[in-house]
Amino acid sequence: CSADRSRATKVSTEISSGSHTLNSEERAVSADWQWPGSRWWRVDLHAHSQSSHDFRPESDRLAQDWDALLASAANAGLHAIAVTDHNTPDGIPHVQGAARRAGAPVVFPGVELTVGGVHLLCVFDPGRSRDDVVALLAQLGIGPDDFGRPETMSPKGVADAIEIIGRAGAVVVAAHANGPKGLIAGLAGQQRLGALRSDWLAGAEVAPIPLDGEGWFDPAGSDVTMWLDGSQAGPQVCQFVSSDSHAFGEAGRRFTWMKMTRPDIEGLRL
């Protein structure tokens, strides 16, 4: 990423499938790493818990087995995972509670916000809590009665929402930007330009085209790259991949290697 965008995240991406067991070397540099300098962390910044209405299968969603969610992330070899449920913070305390057990990945509390028909990922520092996400959603016009509903949407404009999220202390990234509910495929004209040029936008998640790929753009095609490489919208936007998991076995199926001293909000911003 270009050096003139201070909030952009420097990343190296890798696609992963199946489970992964940490070897002795990886365990030795786990989340309790205290040495100065930076190292690479395996991070999934877009994962859903059982608090998302579309977590599957229904039996797993209703069982509310929070240990199983963290075990799935650990088995995928993740060092850190962001809990980003659809317009609700309700899964955060449960996942954070399960993460207190030894060997669990670091948990970034967050939310996947719907605004202007597109999705934004809002990610807070691991030291923050559900209350911080509740306060953010209130600023965005979403109250407790609307948490988690499929039809919930912030009344704010997309660019305004990005600034509100950033000023609240969260990192904001465009979810599945090349998809029908993403900033590139889902917006046009000045709305898209305003969002992509925001100083508060830290990056864009790109995703492979699903089997039912109607409305999706090829993440490597010019329809996507020209908006993220700085040639069309202005500043370069960092790209990353994540799982967008909606089931236990999906956490960490895609992830990004991120270089930081430790997995926290300042590391994501660097």
PDB file of C-alpha atoms in Angstrom:
ATOM      1  CA  CYS A   1       0.000   0.000   0.000  1.00  0.00           C
ATOM      2  CA  SER A   2       1.113   3.536  -0.633  1.00  0.00           C
ATOM      3  CA  ALA A   3       2.900   5.343   2.159  1.00  0.00           C
ATOM      4  CA  ASP A   4       0.624   8.409   1.836  1.00  0.00           C
ATOM      5  CA  ARG A   5      -2.342   6.588   3.365  1.00  0.00           C
ATOM      6  CA  SER A   6      -1.489   6.378   7.072  1.00  0.00           C
ATOM      7  CA  ARG A   7      -4.481   4.297   8.066  1.00  0.00           C
ATOM      8  CA  ALA A   8      -4.006   1.648   5.379  1.00  0.00           C
ATOM      9  CA  THR A   9      -3.075  -1.826   6.614  1.00  0.00           C
ATOM     10  CA  LYS A  10       0.040  -3.514   5.195  1.00  0.00           C
ATOM     11  CA  VAL A  11      -0.904  -7.101   4.477  1.00  0.00           C
ATOM     12  CA  SER A  12       0.142 -10.293   2.767  1.00  0.00           C
ATOM     13  CA  THR A  13      -2.777 -12.528   1.826  1.00  0.00           C
ATOM     14  CA  GLU A  14      -3.077 -16.279   1.637  1.00  0.00           C
ATOM     15  CA  ILE A  15      -6.025 -18.564   0.940  1.00  0.00           C
ATOM     16  CA  SER A  16      -6.403 -21.538   3.260  1.00  0.00           C
ATOM     17  CA  SER A  17      -8.807 -24.465   3.388  1.00  0.00           C
ATOM     18  CA  GLY A  18      -9.351 -27.211   5.902  1.00  0.00           C
ATOM     19  CA  SER A  19      -8.106 -27.366   9.484  1.00  0.00           C
ATOM     20  CA  HIS A  20      -4.645 -26.492  10.686  1.00  0.00           C
ATOM     21  CA  THR A  21      -2.854 -27.520  13.844  1.00  0.00           C
ATOM     22  CA  LEU A  22      -0.253 -25.097  15.146  1.00  0.00           C
ATOM     23  CA  ASN A  23       3.239 -26.562  15.230  1.00  0.00           C
ATOM     24  CA  SER A  24       5.723 -25.885  18.034  1.00  0.00           C
ATOM     25  CA  GLU A  25       7.235 -22.876  16.274  1.00  0.00           C
ATOM     26  CA  GLU A  26       3.843 -21.247  15.727  1.00  0.00           C
ATOM     27  CA  ARG A  27       2.855 -21.840  19.354  1.00  0.00           C
ATOM     28  CA  ALA A  28       6.083 -20.205  20.462  1.00  0.00           C
ATOM     29  CA  VAL A  29       5.042 -16.956  18.777  1.00  0.00           C
ATOM     30  CA  SER A  30       1.401 -16.908  19.857  1.00  0.00           C
ATOM     31  CA  ALA A  31      -0.602 -13.964  21.182  1.00  0.00           C
ATOM     32  CA  ASP A  32       1.554 -13.570  24.304  1.00  0.00           C
ATOM     33  CA  TRP A  33       4.538 -12.512  22.172  1.00  0.00           C
ATOM     34  CA  GLN A  34       6.240  -9.645  24.045  1.00  0.00           C
ATOM     35  CA  TRP A  35       9.400  -8.957  22.044  1.00  0.00           C
ATOM     36  CA  PRO A  36       9.703  -5.546  20.334  1.00  0.00           C
ATOM     37  CA  GLY A  37       9.445  -5.332  16.579  1.00  0.00           C
ATOM     38  CA  SER A  38       6.907  -6.953  14.287  1.00  0.00           C
ATOM     39  CA  ARG A  39       5.975 -10.433  13.138  1.00  0.00           C
ATOM     40  CA  TRP A  40       3.331 -11.958  10.900  1.00  0.00           C
ATOM     41  CA  TRP A  41      -0.053 -12.896  12.361  1.00  0.00           C
ATOM     42  CA  ARG A  42      -2.699 -15.078  10.729  1.00  0.00           C
ATOM     43  CA  VAL A  43      -5.890 -12.992  10.998  1.00  0.00           C
ATOM     44  CA  ASP A  44      -9.518 -13.444   9.948  1.00  0.00           C
ATOM     45  CA  LEU A  45     -11.244 -10.042  10.111  1.00  0.00           C
ATOM     46  CA  HIS A  46     -14.698 -11.164   8.968  1.00  0.00           C
ATOM     47  CA  ALA A  47     -16.339 -13.969  10.901  1.00  0.00           C
ATOM     48  CA  HIS A  48     -19.887 -14.471  12.113  1.00  0.00           C
ATOM     49  CA  SER A  49     -21.002 -16.017  15.367  1.00  0.00           C
ATOM     50  CA  GLN A  50     -24.259 -17.702  16.258  1.00  0.00           C
ATOM     51  CA  SER A  51     -25.721 -14.234  16.849  1.00  0.00           C
ATOM     52  CA  SER A  52     -25.993 -13.688  13.090  1.00  0.00           C
ATOM     53  CA  HIS A  53     -29.417 -14.620  11.747  1.00  0.00           C
ATOM     54  CA  ASP A  54     -27.858 -16.570   8.860  1.00  0.00           C
ATOM     55  CA  PHE A  55     -25.386 -18.689  10.857  1.00  0.00           C
ATOM     56  CA  ARG A  56     -25.828 -22.303   9.780  1.00  0.00           C
ATOM     57  CA  PRO A  57     -27.002 -24.909  10.323  1.00  0.00           C
ATOM     58  CA  GLU A  58     -29.923 -23.732  12.416  1.00  0.00           C
ATOM     59  CA  SER A  59     -29.176 -26.358  15.054  1.00  0.00           C
ATOM     60  CA  ASP A  60     -25.690 -24.914  15.629  1.00  0.00           C
ATOM     61  CA  ARG A  61     -27.037 -21.379  15.785  1.00  0.00           C
ATOM     62  CA  LEU A  62     -29.573 -22.330  18.427  1.00  0.00           C
ATOM     63  CA  ALA A  63     -27.123 -24.442  20.451  1.00  0.00           C
ATOM     64  CA  GLN A  64     -24.993 -21.351  21.225  1.00  0.00           C
ATOM     65  CA  ASP A  65     -21.797 -23.386  21.680  1.00  0.00           C
ATOM     66  CA  TRP A  66     -19.260 -20.560  21.906  1.00  0.00           C
ATOM     67  CA  ASP A  67     -16.376 -22.896  22.678  1.00  0.00           C
ATOM     68  CA  ALA A  68     -16.985 -24.626  19.333  1.00  0.00           C
ATOM     69  CA  LEU A  69     -16.635 -21.329  17.483  1.00  0.00           C
ATOM     70  CA  LEU A  70     -13.256 -20.568  19.071  1.00  0.00           C
ATOM     71  CA  ALA A  71     -12.093 -24.171  18.616  1.00  0.00           C
ATOM     72  CA  SER A  72     -12.870 -23.899  14.905  1.00  0.00           C
ATOM     73  CA  ALA A  73     -10.786 -20.723  14.661  1.00  0.00           C
ATOM     74  CA  ALA A  74      -7.899 -22.285  16.582  1.00  0.00           C
ATOM     75  CA  ASN A  75      -7.990 -25.414  14.422  1.00  0.00           C
ATOM     76  CA  ALA A  76      -7.677 -23.186  11.361  1.00  0.00           C
ATOM     77  CA  GLY A  77      -4.410 -21.846  12.785  1.00  0.00           C
ATOM     78  CA  LEU A  78      -5.714 -18.345  13.401  1.00  0.00           C
ATOM     79  CA  HIS A  79      -3.894 -16.035  15.776  1.00  0.00           C
ATOM     80  CA  ALA A  80      -6.757 -13.528  15.794  1.00  0.00           C
ATOM     81  CA  ILE A  81     -10.369 -13.339  14.659  1.00  0.00           C
ATOM     82  CA  ALA A  82     -12.893 -10.502  14.434  1.00  0.00           C
ATOM     83  CA  VAL A  83     -16.492 -11.148  15.473  1.00  0.00           C
ATOM     84  CA  THR A  84     -18.536  -9.194  12.912  1.00  0.00           C
ATOM     85  CA  ASP A  85     -22.179 -10.209  13.144  1.00  0.00           C
ATOM     86  CA  HIS A  86     -24.864  -8.545  11.055  1.00  0.00           C
ATOM     87  CA  ASN A  87     -25.860  -5.305  12.801  1.00  0.00           C
ATOM     88  CA  THR A  88     -25.633  -6.803  16.284  1.00  0.00           C
ATOM     89  CA  PRO A  89     -23.057  -6.887  19.091  1.00  0.00           C
ATOM     90  CA  ASP A  90     -24.779  -9.631  21.062  1.00  0.00           C
ATOM     91  CA  GLY A  91     -22.301 -12.423  20.325  1.00  0.00           C
ATOM     92  CA  ILE A  92     -19.263 -10.435  21.487  1.00  0.00           C
ATOM     93  CA  PRO A  93     -19.346 -11.125  25.259  1.00  0.00           C
ATOM     94  CA  HIS A  94     -19.898 -14.844  24.666  1.00  0.00           C
ATOM     95  CA  VAL A  95     -16.983 -15.150  22.229  1.00  0.00           C
ATOM     96  CA  GLN A  96     -14.725 -13.008  24.422  1.00  0.00           C
ATOM     97  CA  GLY A  97     -15.612 -15.189  27.401  1.00  0.00           C
ATOM     98  CA  ALA A  98     -14.732 -18.358  25.512  1.00  0.00           C
ATOM     99  CA  ALA A  99     -11.472 -16.741  24.346  1.00  0.00           C
ATOM    100  CA  ARG A 100     -10.187 -16.443  27.924  1.00  0.00           C
ATOM    101  CA  ARG A 101      -9.283 -20.111  27.787  1.00  0.00           C
ATOM    102  CA  ALA A 102      -5.640 -20.918  27.058  1.00  0.00           C
ATOM    103  CA  GLY A 103      -4.710 -21.266  23.413  1.00  0.00           C
ATOM    104  CA  ALA A 104      -7.684 -19.357  22.012  1.00  0.00           C
ATOM    105  CA  PRO A 105      -7.155 -16.759  19.273  1.00  0.00           C
ATOM    106  CA  VAL A 106      -7.282 -13.067  20.126  1.00  0.00           C
ATOM    107  CA  VAL A 107     -10.811 -11.719  19.590  1.00  0.00           C
ATOM    108  CA  PHE A 108     -11.445  -8.332  17.958  1.00  0.00           C
ATOM    109  CA  PRO A 109     -15.002  -7.188  18.814  1.00  0.00           C
ATOM    110  CA  GLY A 110     -16.838  -5.701  15.870  1.00  0.00           C
ATOM    111  CA  VAL A 111     -19.924  -5.655  13.706  1.00  0.00           C
ATOM    112  CA  GLU A 112     -20.865  -5.924  10.035  1.00  0.00           C
ATOM    113  CA  LEU A 113     -22.888  -2.797   9.371  1.00  0.00           C
ATOM    114  CA  THR A 114     -25.464  -2.397   6.615  1.00  0.00           C
ATOM    115  CA  VAL A 115     -25.571   1.181   5.324  1.00  0.00           C
ATOM    116  CA  GLY A 116     -26.757   2.480   1.973  1.00  0.00           C
ATOM    117  CA  GLY A 117     -27.308  -1.093   0.795  1.00  0.00           C
ATOM    118  CA  VAL A 118     -23.656  -2.089   1.296  1.00  0.00           C
ATOM    119  CA  HIS A 119     -21.722  -3.728   4.134  1.00  0.00           C
ATOM    120  CA  LEU A 120     -18.901  -2.276   6.227  1.00  0.00           C
ATOM    121  CA  LEU A 121     -16.779  -4.121   8.779  1.00  0.00           C
ATOM    122  CA  CYS A 122     -16.219  -2.151  11.998  1.00  0.00           C
ATOM    123  CA  VAL A 123     -13.413  -3.639  14.121  1.00  0.00           C
ATOM    124  CA  PHE A 124     -12.450  -2.491  17.633  1.00  0.00           C
ATOM    125  CA  ASP A 125      -9.407  -3.215  19.775  1.00  0.00           C
ATOM    126  CA  PRO A 126      -9.494  -6.568  21.653  1.00  0.00           C
ATOM    127  CA  GLY A 127      -9.666  -4.567  24.898  1.00  0.00           C
ATOM    128  CA  ARG A 128     -13.017  -3.071  23.913  1.00  0.00           C
ATOM    129  CA  SER A 129     -16.397  -4.708  24.502  1.00  0.00           C
ATOM    130  CA  ARG A 130     -20.008  -5.069  23.414  1.00  0.00           C
ATOM    131  CA  ASP A 131     -20.747  -1.691  25.005  1.00  0.00           C
ATOM    132  CA  ASP A 132     -18.436   0.052  22.545  1.00  0.00           C
ATOM    133  CA  VAL A 133     -20.240  -1.519  19.590  1.00  0.00           C
ATOM    134  CA  VAL A 134     -23.632  -0.624  21.103  1.00  0.00           C
ATOM    135  CA  ALA A 135     -22.506   3.018  21.384  1.00  0.00           C
ATOM    136  CA  LEU A 136     -21.274   3.017  17.782  1.00  0.00           C
ATOM    137  CA  LEU A 137     -24.498   1.531  16.455  1.00  0.00           C
ATOM    138  CA  ALA A 138     -26.448   4.215  18.342  1.00  0.00           C
ATOM    139  CA  GLN A 139     -24.418   6.906  16.548  1.00  0.00           C
ATOM    140  CA  LEU A 140     -25.284   5.164  13.292  1.00  0.00           C
ATOM    141  CA  GLY A 141     -29.015   5.168  14.054  1.00  0.00           C
ATOM    142  CA  ILE A 142     -29.376   1.517  15.060  1.00  0.00           C
ATOM    143  CA  GLY A 143     -30.902   0.752  18.467  1.00  0.00           C
ATOM    144  CA  PRO A 144     -31.281  -2.499  20.437  1.00  0.00           C
ATOM    145  CA  ASP A 145     -34.707  -3.261  18.969  1.00  0.00           C
ATOM    146  CA  ASP A 146     -33.084  -3.458  15.532  1.00  0.00           C
ATOM    147  CA  PHE A 147     -30.076  -5.593  16.485  1.00  0.00           C
ATOM    148  CA  GLY A 148     -29.623  -8.606  14.234  1.00  0.00           C
ATOM    149  CA  ARG A 149     -32.702  -8.133  12.081  1.00  0.00           C
ATOM    150  CA  PRO A 150     -32.147  -9.013   8.388  1.00  0.00           C
ATOM    151  CA  GLU A 151     -33.745  -5.736   7.312  1.00  0.00           C
ATOM    152  CA  THR A 152     -31.750  -3.474   9.662  1.00  0.00           C
ATOM    153  CA  MET A 153     -29.909  -0.631   7.921  1.00  0.00           C
ATOM    154  CA  SER A 154     -28.264   2.565   9.141  1.00  0.00           C
ATOM    155  CA  PRO A 155     -29.962   5.724   7.819  1.00  0.00           C
ATOM    156  CA  LYS A 156     -26.571   7.432   7.396  1.00  0.00           C
ATOM    157  CA  GLY A 157     -24.805   7.965   4.110  1.00  0.00           C
ATOM    158  CA  VAL A 158     -21.949   5.554   3.383  1.00  0.00           C
ATOM    159  CA  ALA A 159     -19.142   8.131   3.532  1.00  0.00           C
ATOM    160  CA  ASP A 160     -20.628   9.679   6.687  1.00  0.00           C
ATOM    161  CA  ALA A 161     -20.871   6.248   8.314  1.00  0.00           C
ATOM    162  CA  ILE A 162     -17.227   5.493   7.508  1.00  0.00           C
ATOM    163  CA  GLU A 163     -16.157   8.712   9.261  1.00  0.00           C
ATOM    164  CA  ILE A 164     -18.389   8.048  12.299  1.00  0.00           C
ATOM    165  CA  ILE A 165     -16.911   4.572  12.664  1.00  0.00           C
ATOM    166  CA  GLY A 166     -13.343   5.828  12.360  1.00  0.00           C
ATOM    167  CA  ARG A 167     -13.863   8.633  14.875  1.00  0.00           C
ATOM    168  CA  ALA A 168     -15.324   6.095  17.323  1.00  0.00           C
ATOM    169  CA  GLY A 169     -11.924   4.387  17.402  1.00  0.00           C
ATOM    170  CA  ALA A 170     -12.701   1.440  15.136  1.00  0.00           C
ATOM    171  CA  VAL A 171     -10.968   0.322  11.972  1.00  0.00           C
ATOM    172  CA  VAL A 172     -13.444   0.353   9.092  1.00  0.00           C
ATOM    173  CA  VAL A 173     -13.051  -1.757   5.976  1.00  0.00           C
ATOM    174  CA  ALA A 174     -15.292  -2.478   3.012  1.00  0.00           C
ATOM    175  CA  ALA A 175     -16.758  -5.968   3.306  1.00  0.00           C
ATOM    176  CA  HIS A 176     -16.647  -8.170   0.164  1.00  0.00           C
ATOM    177  CA  ALA A 177     -16.071  -5.012  -1.886  1.00  0.00           C
ATOM    178  CA  ASN A 178     -16.366  -6.887  -5.194  1.00  0.00           C
ATOM    179  CA  GLY A 179     -19.761  -8.356  -4.299  1.00  0.00           C
ATOM    180  CA  PRO A 180     -23.308  -7.030  -4.811  1.00  0.00           C
ATOM    181  CA  LYS A 181     -23.344  -5.540  -1.272  1.00  0.00           C
ATOM    182  CA  GLY A 182     -19.797  -4.181  -1.507  1.00  0.00           C
ATOM    183  CA  LEU A 183     -18.500  -0.663  -2.088  1.00  0.00           C
ATOM    184  CA  ILE A 184     -17.320  -1.352  -5.642  1.00  0.00           C
ATOM    185  CA  ALA A 185     -20.061  -3.593  -6.994  1.00  0.00           C
ATOM    186  CA  GLY A 186     -22.867  -2.143  -4.865  1.00  0.00           C
ATOM    187  CA  LEU A 187     -22.269   1.595  -5.273  1.00  0.00           C
ATOM    188  CA  ALA A 188     -21.748   3.894  -8.258  1.00  0.00           C
ATOM    189  CA  GLY A 189     -20.844   7.461  -9.100  1.00  0.00           C
ATOM    190  CA  GLN A 190     -20.107   9.993  -6.354  1.00  0.00           C
ATOM    191  CA  GLN A 191     -21.252   7.613  -3.610  1.00  0.00           C
ATOM    192  CA  ARG A 192     -18.556   5.118  -4.526  1.00  0.00           C
ATOM    193  CA  LEU A 193     -15.911   7.809  -4.982  1.00  0.00           C
ATOM    194  CA  GLY A 194     -16.757   9.454  -1.669  1.00  0.00           C
ATOM    195  CA  ALA A 195     -16.483   6.178   0.215  1.00  0.00           C
ATOM    196  CA  LEU A 196     -13.234   5.053  -1.406  1.00  0.00           C
ATOM    197  CA  ARG A 197     -11.597   8.445  -0.923  1.00  0.00           C
ATOM    198  CA  SER A 198     -12.410   8.635   2.780  1.00  0.00           C
ATOM    199  CA  ASP A 199      -9.337   9.008   4.978  1.00  0.00           C
ATOM    200  CA  TRP A 200     -11.067   6.712   7.478  1.00  0.00           C
ATOM    201  CA  LEU A 201     -11.360   3.706   5.148  1.00  0.00           C
ATOM    202  CA  ALA A 202      -8.558   1.330   6.169  1.00  0.00           C
ATOM    203  CA  GLY A 203      -8.975  -1.316   3.494  1.00  0.00           C
ATOM    204  CA  ALA A 204     -11.206  -3.453   1.332  1.00  0.00           C
ATOM    205  CA  GLU A 205     -11.988  -7.140   1.632  1.00  0.00           C
ATOM    206  CA  VAL A 206     -12.039  -8.947  -1.707  1.00  0.00           C
ATOM    207  CA  ALA A 207     -13.608 -12.352  -2.061  1.00  0.00           C
ATOM    208  CA  PRO A 208     -13.652 -15.145  -4.641  1.00  0.00           C
ATOM    209  CA  ILE A 209     -16.728 -15.270  -6.831  1.00  0.00           C
ATOM    210  CA  PRO A 210     -19.219 -17.756  -5.293  1.00  0.00           C
ATOM    211  CA  LEU A 211     -20.909 -20.467  -7.313  1.00  0.00           C
ATOM    212  CA  ASP A 212     -24.045 -18.351  -7.602  1.00  0.00           C
ATOM    213  CA  GLY A 213     -21.928 -15.351  -8.548  1.00  0.00           C
ATOM    214  CA  GLU A 214     -24.560 -13.027  -9.945  1.00  0.00           C
ATOM    215  CA  GLY A 215     -23.565  -9.418  -9.317  1.00  0.00           C
ATOM    216  CA  TRP A 216     -19.958 -10.270  -8.375  1.00  0.00           C
ATOM    217  CA  PHE A 217     -16.828  -8.861 -10.025  1.00  0.00           C
ATOM    218  CA  ASP A 218     -13.626 -10.822 -10.519  1.00  0.00           C
ATOM    219  CA  PRO A 219     -11.364  -9.666  -7.637  1.00  0.00           C
ATOM    220  CA  ALA A 220      -8.374  -9.649 -10.011  1.00  0.00           C
ATOM    221  CA  GLY A 221     -10.236  -7.960 -12.857  1.00  0.00           C
ATOM    222  CA  SER A 222      -9.949  -4.326 -13.854  1.00  0.00           C
ATOM    223  CA  ASP A 223     -13.487  -3.597 -12.627  1.00  0.00           C
ATOM    224  CA  VAL A 224     -12.088  -4.060  -9.117  1.00  0.00           C
ATOM    225  CA  THR A 225      -8.392  -3.263  -9.301  1.00  0.00           C
ATOM    226  CA  MET A 226      -8.814   0.167 -10.898  1.00  0.00           C
ATOM    227  CA  TRP A 227     -10.785   1.296  -7.833  1.00  0.00           C
ATOM    228  CA  LEU A 228      -8.299  -0.064  -5.313  1.00  0.00           C
ATOM    229  CA  ASP A 229      -4.904   0.591  -6.908  1.00  0.00           C
ATOM    230  CA  GLY A 230      -5.202   4.370  -6.851  1.00  0.00           C
ATOM    231  CA  SER A 231      -5.643   4.850 -10.590  1.00  0.00           C
ATOM    232  CA  GLN A 232      -9.382   5.634 -10.485  1.00  0.00           C
ATOM    233  CA  ALA A 233     -10.503   6.785  -7.040  1.00  0.00           C
ATOM    234  CA  GLY A 234      -7.362   8.477  -5.752  1.00  0.00           C
ATOM    235  CA  PRO A 235      -5.515   6.926  -2.789  1.00  0.00           C
ATOM    236  CA  GLN A 236      -4.589   3.257  -2.927  1.00  0.00           C
ATOM    237  CA  VAL A 237      -6.805   1.012  -0.797  1.00  0.00           C
ATOM    238  CA  CYS A 238      -5.233  -1.999   0.893  1.00  0.00           C
ATOM    239  CA  GLN A 239      -6.802  -5.348   0.072  1.00  0.00           C
ATOM    240  CA  PHE A 240      -7.223  -8.368   2.309  1.00  0.00           C
ATOM    241  CA  VAL A 241      -9.114 -11.645   2.376  1.00  0.00           C
ATOM    242  CA  SER A 242     -11.095 -13.241   5.175  1.00  0.00           C
ATOM    243  CA  SER A 243     -13.497 -16.099   5.660  1.00  0.00           C
ATOM    244  CA  ASP A 244     -16.879 -14.331   5.938  1.00  0.00           C
ATOM    245  CA  SER A 245     -17.678 -17.506   7.851  1.00  0.00           C
ATOM    246  CA  HIS A 246     -21.259 -18.375   8.734  1.00  0.00           C
ATOM    247  CA  ALA A 247     -20.564 -21.847  10.156  1.00  0.00           C
ATOM    248  CA  PHE A 248     -18.103 -23.445  12.571  1.00  0.00           C
ATOM    249  CA  GLY A 249     -16.053 -25.148   9.880  1.00  0.00           C
ATOM    250  CA  GLU A 250     -15.630 -21.987   7.820  1.00  0.00           C
ATOM    251  CA  ALA A 251     -13.640 -19.808  10.236  1.00  0.00           C
ATOM    252  CA  GLY A 252     -10.159 -19.244   8.818  1.00  0.00           C
ATOM    253  CA  ARG A 253     -10.933 -20.833   5.441  1.00  0.00           C
ATOM    254  CA  ARG A 254      -9.524 -17.571   4.057  1.00  0.00           C
ATOM    255  CA  PHE A 255      -7.256 -15.302   6.083  1.00  0.00           C
ATOM    256  CA  THR A 256      -4.648 -12.577   5.804  1.00  0.00           C
ATOM    257  CA  TRP A 257      -1.101 -12.479   7.149  1.00  0.00           C
ATOM    258  CA  MET A 258      -0.751  -9.113   8.921  1.00  0.00           C
ATOM    259  CA  LYS A 259       2.519  -7.686  10.176  1.00  0.00           C
ATOM    260  CA  MET A 260       2.341  -6.070  13.622  1.00  0.00           C
ATOM    261  CA  THR A 261       3.975  -6.287  17.038  1.00  0.00           C
ATOM    262  CA  ARG A 262       0.840  -7.790  18.568  1.00  0.00           C
ATOM    263  CA  PRO A 263      -2.747  -8.195  17.376  1.00  0.00           C
ATOM    264  CA  ASP A 264      -4.404  -4.957  18.455  1.00  0.00           C
ATOM    265  CA  ILE A 265      -6.082  -1.969  16.850  1.00  0.00           C
ATOM    266  CA  GLU A 266      -2.862  -0.010  16.423  1.00  0.00           C
ATOM    267  CA  GLY A 267      -1.287  -2.960  14.658  1.00  0.00           C
ATOM    268  CA  LEU A 268      -4.202  -3.040  12.206  1.00  0.00           C
ATOM    269  CA  ARG A 269      -3.812   0.675  11.508  1.00  0.00           C
ATOM    270  CA  LEU A 270      -0.094   0.569  10.687  1.00  0.00           C
TER     271      LEU A 270
END
